[in-house]
Amino acid sequence: MGRSPCCEKAHTNKGAWTKEEDERLIAYIRTHGEGCWRSLPKAAGLLRCGKSCRLRWINYLRPDLKRGNFTEEEDELIIKLHSLLGNKWSLIAGRLPGRTDNEIKNYWNTHIRRKLLSRGIDPTTHRPVNEPRTTQKVTTISFAAGDHKTKDIEEDHKMINVKAESGLSQLEDEISSSPFREQCPDLNLELRISPPSWQNYQQSHRDQDLRQSPRCFACSLGIENSKDCNCSKNNIINNNNNLGNIASYNFLGLKSNGVLDYRTLETK
DNA sequence: AAGGAATGCAACCGCAGCGGA
DNA sequence: TTCCGCTGCGGTTGCATTCCT
């Protein structure tokens, strides 16, 4: 059973879009809205496949696109998001208003890779280039502060709930050198999104006034004053008796109840 | 000025995931 | 539960432009 072609290739144009095609597509979408890409070309009188129309609209014709060079702030944000999300360009694009995944992907490959390499940073691992690669990618991310990492690893080799925060390198070392590591050479630890757990926060702030608001995760990433910043509007922890709230962490605008699968991140 | 190399970016391709039948 | 169509995503390609010799 073969895949049916997305369009009848014999009767479709390929390559660069003409001004007239652009105008037809814009006019059609203005009237009928986005969606139904498969039937759109015929309805709009375009000799293009639906995928091509969608791509042209999303990457080039959409009115809310921000054209022009990337700013230094955008550069740094892309780097930070890439270090967290990997090549999830659509998710990264969702955090950069007016930018498309394709644009960011191209920009990454042409500019940022080089920029990181010139800083001596491996653009894939976000580590110094001379540091040996010991781990691979992970796709399951946990915000849970529970002490169940080893248990989970033993119980379910497919789902690694990584205990969060700054002790990660230690944890990684533990896992890397553990018998489990030998059993599961494909264990992937590279991509992790982990705000600090309450315990570690408490530990690292033992001598500080806990009545002060902690920095939210967005701020810890350097995305201060963004819409993801929880410092001022939603203090996660109000007092020592409110530990339960840590289980519901609003990361990048996403409420998490402990385990975050990156695929659930909603593009805005 | 010419032409080859490098770069940038728009567009294509194939696959995965989702949802409806 | 399975099948199938549609949409969206990420990797890759190819062309136009710029740079260098």
Coordinates of C-alpha atoms (C1' of nucleotides) in Angstrom, one line a residue:
Chain A
M1 CA 0.0 0.0 0.0
G2 CA 1.8 3.1 -1.2
R3 CA 1.4 6.6 -0.1
S4 CA -0.8 8.7 -2.3
P5 CA 0.9 11.7 -3.7
C6 CA 0.0 15.0 -2.0
C7 CA -0.9 16.4 -5.4
E8 CA -0.9 15.6 -9.1
K9 CA 2.7 16.5 -9.9
A10 CA 2.2 16.6 -13.7
H11 CA 0.0 19.7 -13.5
T12 CA 1.6 21.7 -10.7
N13 CA 4.2 24.4 -10.9
K14 CA 7.4 24.1 -8.9
G15 CA 10.1 26.5 -8.0
A16 CA 10.0 30.2 -7.3
W17 CA 6.6 31.8 -6.9
T18 CA 5.5 34.6 -9.2
K19 CA 4.0 37.8 -8.1
E20 CA 0.7 36.8 -9.6
E21 CA 0.6 33.5 -7.7
D22 CA 1.4 35.3 -4.5
E23 CA -1.5 37.7 -5.1
R24 CA -3.9 34.9 -5.8
L25 CA -2.9 33.1 -2.7
I26 CA -3.2 36.2 -0.5
A27 CA -6.5 37.1 -2.0
Y28 CA -7.9 33.6 -1.4
I29 CA -6.7 33.4 2.2
R30 CA -8.0 36.9 2.9
T31 CA -11.4 35.8 1.8
H32 CA -11.6 32.2 3.0
G33 CA -9.0 32.0 5.7
E34 CA -6.2 29.5 6.2
G35 CA -6.7 25.7 6.1
C36 CA -7.9 23.0 3.7
W37 CA -4.5 23.3 2.0
R38 CA -5.2 20.3 -0.2
S39 CA -8.2 21.9 -1.8
L40 CA -6.9 25.4 -1.7
P41 CA -4.9 25.5 -4.9
K42 CA -7.8 24.4 -7.1
A43 CA -10.2 26.8 -5.3
A44 CA -7.7 29.6 -5.6
G45 CA -6.9 28.8 -9.2
L46 CA -3.3 28.0 -8.5
L47 CA -1.2 25.3 -10.2
R48 CA 0.6 24.4 -7.0
C49 CA 0.3 21.6 -4.5
G50 CA -1.3 22.4 -1.2
K51 CA 1.9 21.9 0.7
S52 CA 3.6 24.5 -1.5
C53 CA 0.8 27.0 -0.8
R54 CA 0.9 26.5 2.9
L55 CA 4.7 26.9 3.0
R56 CA 4.6 30.0 0.8
W57 CA 1.9 31.6 3.1
I58 CA 3.5 30.6 6.4
N59 CA 7.1 31.5 5.5
Y60 CA 6.7 34.4 3.2
L61 CA 3.2 35.9 2.7
R62 CA 1.7 36.0 6.2
P63 CA 1.1 39.6 7.2
D64 CA 2.4 39.3 10.7
L65 CA 5.9 38.2 9.6
K66 CA 8.8 40.3 10.8
R67 CA 11.2 40.8 8.0
G68 CA 14.8 41.9 8.3
N69 CA 17.8 41.0 10.3
F70 CA 17.7 39.1 13.6
T71 CA 18.6 41.2 16.6
E72 CA 21.3 40.3 19.1
E73 CA 18.5 39.6 21.6
E74 CA 16.8 37.2 19.2
D75 CA 20.2 35.5 18.5
E76 CA 20.7 34.8 22.2
L77 CA 17.1 33.7 22.7
I78 CA 17.4 31.3 19.8
I79 CA 20.6 29.9 21.3
K80 CA 19.0 29.4 24.7
L81 CA 15.9 27.8 23.3
H82 CA 18.0 25.6 21.0
S83 CA 20.0 24.4 23.9
L84 CA 16.8 23.4 25.6
L85 CA 14.7 22.2 22.7
G86 CA 17.2 21.0 20.1
N87 CA 16.1 21.3 16.5
K88 CA 12.5 21.9 17.4
W89 CA 12.4 24.9 15.1
S90 CA 8.6 25.3 15.2
L91 CA 8.7 25.5 19.0
I92 CA 11.6 27.9 18.9
A93 CA 9.7 30.0 16.3
G94 CA 6.7 30.0 18.6
R95 CA 8.7 32.0 21.0
L96 CA 9.9 34.5 18.5
P97 CA 6.9 36.5 17.2
G98 CA 7.1 37.2 13.5
R99 CA 9.7 34.6 12.8
T100 CA 9.1 31.3 11.1
D101 CA 10.6 28.0 11.8
N102 CA 12.2 27.9 8.4
E103 CA 13.7 31.3 8.8
I104 CA 15.1 30.4 12.2
K105 CA 16.4 27.1 10.9
N106 CA 18.2 28.8 8.0
Y107 CA 19.5 31.5 10.3
W108 CA 20.8 28.9 12.7
N109 CA 22.6 27.0 10.0
T110 CA 24.1 30.0 8.3
H111 CA 24.9 32.4 11.2
I112 CA 24.5 31.0 14.7
R113 CA 26.3 27.8 14.1
R114 CA 29.3 29.7 13.0
K115 CA 28.9 32.2 15.9
L116 CA 28.9 29.4 18.4
L117 CA 31.8 27.6 16.8
S118 CA 33.8 30.9 16.9
R119 CA 33.1 31.0 20.6
G120 CA 34.4 27.5 20.9
I121 CA 31.0 26.0 21.6
D122 CA 29.7 23.0 19.8
P123 CA 26.3 24.1 18.3
T124 CA 24.9 20.6 18.6
T125 CA 25.7 20.0 22.3
H126 CA 26.1 23.6 23.4
R127 CA 29.3 22.5 25.2
P128 CA 32.9 23.5 24.6
V129 CA 34.1 21.8 21.4
N130 CA 37.0 20.1 23.1
E131 CA 34.8 18.5 25.7
P132 CA 34.2 14.8 24.8
R133 CA 30.6 13.9 23.9
T134 CA 29.4 11.4 26.3
T135 CA 25.7 11.6 26.0
Q136 CA 23.0 11.6 23.4
K137 CA 19.6 13.3 23.2
V138 CA 16.7 12.8 25.6
T139 CA 13.1 13.5 24.7
T140 CA 11.4 13.2 28.1
I141 CA 11.7 16.1 30.4
S142 CA 10.7 16.2 34.0
F143 CA 10.0 19.0 36.3
A144 CA 9.3 16.7 39.2
A145 CA 11.2 17.3 42.3
G146 CA 10.6 13.8 43.6
D147 CA 13.4 11.5 44.5
H148 CA 12.4 8.8 42.1
K149 CA 14.9 9.1 39.3
T150 CA 16.6 5.7 39.8
K151 CA 13.3 4.0 40.5
D152 CA 11.8 5.3 37.2
I153 CA 14.9 4.3 35.3
E154 CA 14.7 0.8 36.7
E155 CA 11.0 0.6 36.2
D156 CA 10.7 2.0 32.7
H157 CA 13.7 2.2 30.4
K158 CA 11.7 4.2 27.9
M159 CA 10.8 7.0 30.2
I160 CA 13.6 8.6 32.1
N161 CA 12.3 11.1 34.6
V162 CA 15.3 13.1 35.3
K163 CA 15.5 14.8 38.6
A164 CA 15.6 18.5 37.9
E165 CA 18.1 21.3 38.2
S166 CA 21.7 22.2 38.9
G167 CA 22.7 18.8 40.1
L168 CA 22.1 17.4 36.6
S169 CA 25.7 16.9 35.7
Q170 CA 26.1 14.8 38.8
L171 CA 23.0 12.9 37.9
E172 CA 24.3 12.4 34.4
D173 CA 27.5 11.1 35.7
E174 CA 25.7 8.7 38.0
I175 CA 23.6 7.4 35.1
S176 CA 26.6 7.4 32.7
S177 CA 28.5 5.2 35.0
S178 CA 25.7 3.0 36.2
P179 CA 25.0 -0.5 35.1
F180 CA 21.8 0.8 33.5
R181 CA 23.9 2.9 31.2
E182 CA 25.5 -0.3 29.9
Q183 CA 22.1 -1.9 29.5
C184 CA 20.7 1.1 27.5
P185 CA 23.5 2.5 25.4
D186 CA 20.9 4.6 23.5
L187 CA 19.8 6.4 26.7
N188 CA 19.5 9.9 25.6
L189 CA 20.3 12.6 28.1
E190 CA 21.0 15.6 26.0
L191 CA 17.8 17.6 25.9
R192 CA 16.5 18.6 29.3
I193 CA 14.2 21.3 30.5
S194 CA 14.4 21.4 34.2
P195 CA 13.6 24.3 36.5
P196 CA 15.0 24.0 39.9
S197 CA 13.2 21.7 42.3
W198 CA 12.0 23.2 45.6
Q199 CA 14.5 21.2 47.6
N200 CA 17.4 22.5 45.7
Y201 CA 16.0 26.0 45.7
Q202 CA 15.6 25.8 49.4
Q203 CA 19.1 24.5 49.8
S204 CA 20.7 27.1 47.7
H205 CA 18.8 29.9 49.4
R206 CA 19.0 28.7 52.9
D207 CA 20.7 31.9 54.0
Q208 CA 18.5 34.1 52.0
D209 CA 15.2 35.7 52.9
L210 CA 12.7 33.2 51.5
R211 CA 10.0 35.8 51.5
Q212 CA 11.7 37.2 48.5
S213 CA 10.4 36.0 45.2
P214 CA 12.6 33.5 43.5
R215 CA 13.6 34.1 39.9
C216 CA 11.4 32.3 37.6
F217 CA 12.7 29.9 35.0
A218 CA 12.3 32.4 32.2
C219 CA 14.5 34.9 34.1
S220 CA 17.0 32.3 34.8
L221 CA 17.3 31.8 31.1
G222 CA 17.8 35.5 30.6
I223 CA 14.3 36.1 29.2
E224 CA 13.4 38.7 31.8
N225 CA 10.2 40.6 31.4
S226 CA 8.9 38.2 28.8
K227 CA 5.4 36.9 28.9
D228 CA 6.9 33.8 30.3
C229 CA 8.2 35.6 33.3
N230 CA 6.5 34.5 36.5
C231 CA 8.4 36.5 38.9
S232 CA 6.1 39.4 39.3
K233 CA 2.8 38.0 38.3
N234 CA 2.7 34.5 39.6
N235 CA 5.0 33.7 42.4
I236 CA 5.2 29.9 42.4
I237 CA 6.1 29.7 45.9
N238 CA 4.5 31.9 48.4
N239 CA 5.7 30.4 51.6
N240 CA 7.2 27.4 53.1
N241 CA 3.8 25.7 53.5
N242 CA 3.0 26.0 49.9
L243 CA 5.3 23.4 48.5
G244 CA 2.6 21.6 46.6
N245 CA 2.5 24.4 44.0
I246 CA 5.9 23.5 42.7
A247 CA 4.4 20.6 41.0
S248 CA 2.5 22.9 38.7
Y249 CA 5.2 24.9 37.0
N250 CA 4.5 27.3 34.2
F251 CA 7.4 26.9 31.9
L252 CA 7.5 28.9 28.7
G253 CA 3.8 29.5 29.1
L254 CA 3.1 25.9 29.7
K255 CA 1.6 24.6 32.9
S256 CA 3.4 21.4 33.8
N257 CA 2.4 18.9 36.4
G258 CA 5.8 17.4 36.7
V259 CA 6.7 15.6 33.4
L260 CA 6.9 17.6 30.3
D261 CA 7.0 16.0 26.9
Y262 CA 8.4 18.6 24.5
R263 CA 5.8 17.5 22.0
T264 CA 3.1 18.9 24.2
L265 CA 4.6 22.4 24.0
E266 CA 2.1 24.5 22.2
T267 CA 3.2 26.8 19.5
K268 CA 1.7 30.2 19.9
Chain B
dA1 C1' 36.3 42.0 -15.9
dA2 C1' 35.7 37.1 -15.4
dG3 C1' 34.7 33.1 -13.2
dG4 C1' 34.9 30.0 -9.4
dA5 C1' 33.8 29.5 -4.5
dA6 C1' 31.1 30.6 -0.7
dT7 C1' 26.9 32.1 1.3
dG8 C1' 22.0 32.8 2.1
dC9 C1' 17.5 31.6 1.6
dA10 C1' 13.2 29.9 -0.6
dA11 C1' 11.2 25.8 -1.7
dC12 C1' 10.9 20.8 -1.9
dC13 C1' 10.7 16.1 0.0
dG14 C1' 9.6 12.5 3.0
dC15 C1' 8.0 11.2 7.3
dA16 C1' 5.3 11.3 11.7
dG17 C1' 1.3 12.3 14.2
dC18 C1' -3.4 13.2 14.6
dG19 C1' -8.2 12.6 13.8
dG20 C1' -12.2 10.9 11.5
dA21 C1' -14.5 7.0 9.3
Chain C
dT1 C1' -8.8 -1.4 16.3
dT2 C1' -7.4 -0.3 11.8
dC3 C1' -7.1 2.4 7.8
dC4 C1' -6.5 6.6 5.4
dG5 C1' -6.3 11.5 4.4
dC6 C1' -4.5 15.8 5.9
dT7 C1' -1.4 18.8 8.2
dG8 C1' 2.9 20.1 10.1
dC9 C1' 7.7 19.4 10.9
dG10 C1' 12.7 18.9 10.1
dG11 C1' 16.2 17.8 6.8
dT12 C1' 17.8 18.8 2.3
dT13 C1' 18.3 20.8 -2.2
dG14 C1' 18.9 24.2 -5.6
dC15 C1' 19.2 28.7 -7.3
dA16 C1' 20.5 33.6 -6.9
dT17 C1' 23.6 36.6 -5.0
dT18 C1' 27.9 38.1 -3.0
dC19 C1' 32.7 37.6 -2.3
dC20 C1' 37.3 36.5 -3.6
dT21 C1' 41.1 35.7 -6.5

